[in-house]
Amino acid sequence: MLPVVKGFAATKRSIVMWVALLLPIPFFMTALGIPFVILATLLNVGWLVMGIAGYRMKNDIKWATLMFVYSLNYLTIIFTAMVIFAVI
């Protein structure tokens, strides 16, 4: 809804800011193990890179779709990894 209210420029700034704030979160979850921390950090960095790449993309709708699909995959992978690493 943010692109409709504030525009794509504000949305891109907001996404980059919030994803950047996700970067330290895996380090508070070391009880799940170092492999989980590495996986979560790589996923966070990948998401941040995609967010920053949005500033160079010409097609905002395509970028928004890529970010949405990445967020769905991110959540699925993170929650699955939490379950797997909690059991191990």
PDB file of C-alpha atoms in Angstrom:
ATOM      1  CA  MET A   1       0.000   0.000   0.000  1.00  0.00           C
ATOM      2  CA  LEU A   2       2.930   2.342   0.584  1.00  0.00           C
ATOM      3  CA  PRO A   3       3.660   2.882  -3.145  1.00  0.00           C
ATOM      4  CA  VAL A   4       0.085   4.070  -3.665  1.00  0.00           C
ATOM      5  CA  VAL A   5       0.232   6.536  -0.779  1.00  0.00           C
ATOM      6  CA  LYS A   6       3.857   7.740  -0.857  1.00  0.00           C
ATOM      7  CA  GLY A   7       5.232   6.606  -4.225  1.00  0.00           C
ATOM      8  CA  PHE A   8       7.969   4.187  -5.239  1.00  0.00           C
ATOM      9  CA  ALA A   9      10.870   6.399  -4.120  1.00  0.00           C
ATOM     10  CA  ALA A  10       9.639   6.460  -0.519  1.00  0.00           C
ATOM     11  CA  THR A  11       8.876   2.751  -0.708  1.00  0.00           C
ATOM     12  CA  LYS A  12      12.402   1.940  -1.855  1.00  0.00           C
ATOM     13  CA  ARG A  13      13.906   4.005   0.962  1.00  0.00           C
ATOM     14  CA  SER A  14      11.629   2.345   3.486  1.00  0.00           C
ATOM     15  CA  ILE A  15      12.386  -1.179   2.261  1.00  0.00           C
ATOM     16  CA  VAL A  16      16.147  -0.619   2.299  1.00  0.00           C
ATOM     17  CA  MET A  17      15.950   0.841   5.812  1.00  0.00           C
ATOM     18  CA  TRP A  18      13.835  -2.000   7.250  1.00  0.00           C
ATOM     19  CA  VAL A  19      15.844  -4.752   5.566  1.00  0.00           C
ATOM     20  CA  ALA A  20      19.078  -3.156   6.793  1.00  0.00           C
ATOM     21  CA  LEU A  21      17.639  -3.288  10.306  1.00  0.00           C
ATOM     22  CA  LEU A  22      17.200  -7.059   9.859  1.00  0.00           C
ATOM     23  CA  LEU A  23      20.961  -7.584   9.450  1.00  0.00           C
ATOM     24  CA  PRO A  24      21.873  -7.906  13.169  1.00  0.00           C
ATOM     25  CA  ILE A  25      18.851 -10.067  14.099  1.00  0.00           C
ATOM     26  CA  PRO A  26      20.448 -13.483  13.314  1.00  0.00           C
ATOM     27  CA  PHE A  27      23.256 -12.737  15.769  1.00  0.00           C
ATOM     28  CA  PHE A  28      20.687 -12.729  18.585  1.00  0.00           C
ATOM     29  CA  MET A  29      19.626 -16.238  17.533  1.00  0.00           C
ATOM     30  CA  THR A  30      22.918 -18.045  18.061  1.00  0.00           C
ATOM     31  CA  ALA A  31      21.105 -20.723  20.092  1.00  0.00           C
ATOM     32  CA  LEU A  32      20.006 -22.159  16.731  1.00  0.00           C
ATOM     33  CA  GLY A  33      23.641 -22.590  15.734  1.00  0.00           C
ATOM     34  CA  ILE A  34      26.215 -20.951  13.523  1.00  0.00           C
ATOM     35  CA  PRO A  35      24.864 -22.512  10.284  1.00  0.00           C
ATOM     36  CA  PHE A  36      21.513 -20.807  10.906  1.00  0.00           C
ATOM     37  CA  VAL A  37      23.212 -17.468  11.605  1.00  0.00           C
ATOM     38  CA  ILE A  38      25.171 -17.761   8.350  1.00  0.00           C
ATOM     39  CA  LEU A  39      22.066 -18.738   6.352  1.00  0.00           C
ATOM     40  CA  ALA A  40      19.962 -15.929   7.800  1.00  0.00           C
ATOM     41  CA  THR A  41      22.736 -13.378   7.261  1.00  0.00           C
ATOM     42  CA  LEU A  42      23.172 -14.438   3.627  1.00  0.00           C
ATOM     43  CA  LEU A  43      19.432 -14.186   3.040  1.00  0.00           C
ATOM     44  CA  ASN A  44      19.344 -10.746   4.672  1.00  0.00           C
ATOM     45  CA  VAL A  45      22.269  -9.500   2.587  1.00  0.00           C
ATOM     46  CA  GLY A  46      20.642 -10.864  -0.577  1.00  0.00           C
ATOM     47  CA  TRP A  47      17.416  -9.055   0.259  1.00  0.00           C
ATOM     48  CA  LEU A  48      19.302  -5.831   0.956  1.00  0.00           C
ATOM     49  CA  VAL A  49      21.159  -6.100  -2.357  1.00  0.00           C
ATOM     50  CA  MET A  50      17.841  -6.565  -4.165  1.00  0.00           C
ATOM     51  CA  GLY A  51      16.422  -3.539  -2.365  1.00  0.00           C
ATOM     52  CA  ILE A  52      19.382  -1.363  -3.298  1.00  0.00           C
ATOM     53  CA  ALA A  53      19.251  -2.654  -6.889  1.00  0.00           C
ATOM     54  CA  GLY A  54      15.748  -1.190  -7.056  1.00  0.00           C
ATOM     55  CA  TYR A  55      17.277   2.266  -7.365  1.00  0.00           C
ATOM     56  CA  ARG A  56      18.805   1.275 -10.724  1.00  0.00           C
ATOM     57  CA  MET A  57      15.858  -0.679 -12.120  1.00  0.00           C
ATOM     58  CA  LYS A  58      13.692   1.142 -14.622  1.00  0.00           C
ATOM     59  CA  ASN A  59      10.570  -0.979 -14.075  1.00  0.00           C
ATOM     60  CA  ASP A  60       9.272  -0.351 -10.548  1.00  0.00           C
ATOM     61  CA  ILE A  61       6.488  -2.926 -10.862  1.00  0.00           C
ATOM     62  CA  LYS A  62       8.966  -5.659 -11.795  1.00  0.00           C
ATOM     63  CA  TRP A  63      11.184  -4.678  -8.870  1.00  0.00           C
ATOM     64  CA  ALA A  64       8.231  -4.722  -6.474  1.00  0.00           C
ATOM     65  CA  THR A  65       7.231  -8.171  -7.718  1.00  0.00           C
ATOM     66  CA  LEU A  66      10.781  -9.474  -7.251  1.00  0.00           C
ATOM     67  CA  MET A  67      10.882  -8.061  -3.718  1.00  0.00           C
ATOM     68  CA  PHE A  68       7.513  -9.624  -2.892  1.00  0.00           C
ATOM     69  CA  VAL A  69       8.546 -13.052  -4.191  1.00  0.00           C
ATOM     70  CA  TYR A  70      11.882 -12.813  -2.350  1.00  0.00           C
ATOM     71  CA  SER A  71      10.076 -11.949   0.890  1.00  0.00           C
ATOM     72  CA  LEU A  72       7.821 -14.999   0.552  1.00  0.00           C
ATOM     73  CA  ASN A  73      10.805 -17.263  -0.112  1.00  0.00           C
ATOM     74  CA  TYR A  74      12.765 -15.592   2.701  1.00  0.00           C
ATOM     75  CA  LEU A  75      10.056 -16.286   5.257  1.00  0.00           C
ATOM     76  CA  THR A  76       9.614 -19.872   4.107  1.00  0.00           C
ATOM     77  CA  ILE A  77      13.345 -20.602   4.225  1.00  0.00           C
ATOM     78  CA  ILE A  78      13.916 -18.848   7.575  1.00  0.00           C
ATOM     79  CA  PHE A  79      11.018 -20.551   9.354  1.00  0.00           C
ATOM     80  CA  THR A  80      11.874 -23.946   7.901  1.00  0.00           C
ATOM     81  CA  ALA A  81      15.500 -23.488   8.922  1.00  0.00           C
ATOM     82  CA  MET A  82      14.409 -22.517  12.451  1.00  0.00           C
ATOM     83  CA  VAL A  83      12.444 -25.728  12.782  1.00  0.00           C
ATOM     84  CA  ILE A  84      15.236 -27.866  11.333  1.00  0.00           C
ATOM     85  CA  PHE A  85      18.015 -26.285  13.409  1.00  0.00           C
ATOM     86  CA  ALA A  86      15.895 -26.361  16.583  1.00  0.00           C
ATOM     87  CA  VAL A  87      15.386 -30.113  16.203  1.00  0.00           C
ATOM     88  CA  ILE A  88      19.034 -30.911  15.426  1.00  0.00           C
TER      89      ILE A  88
END
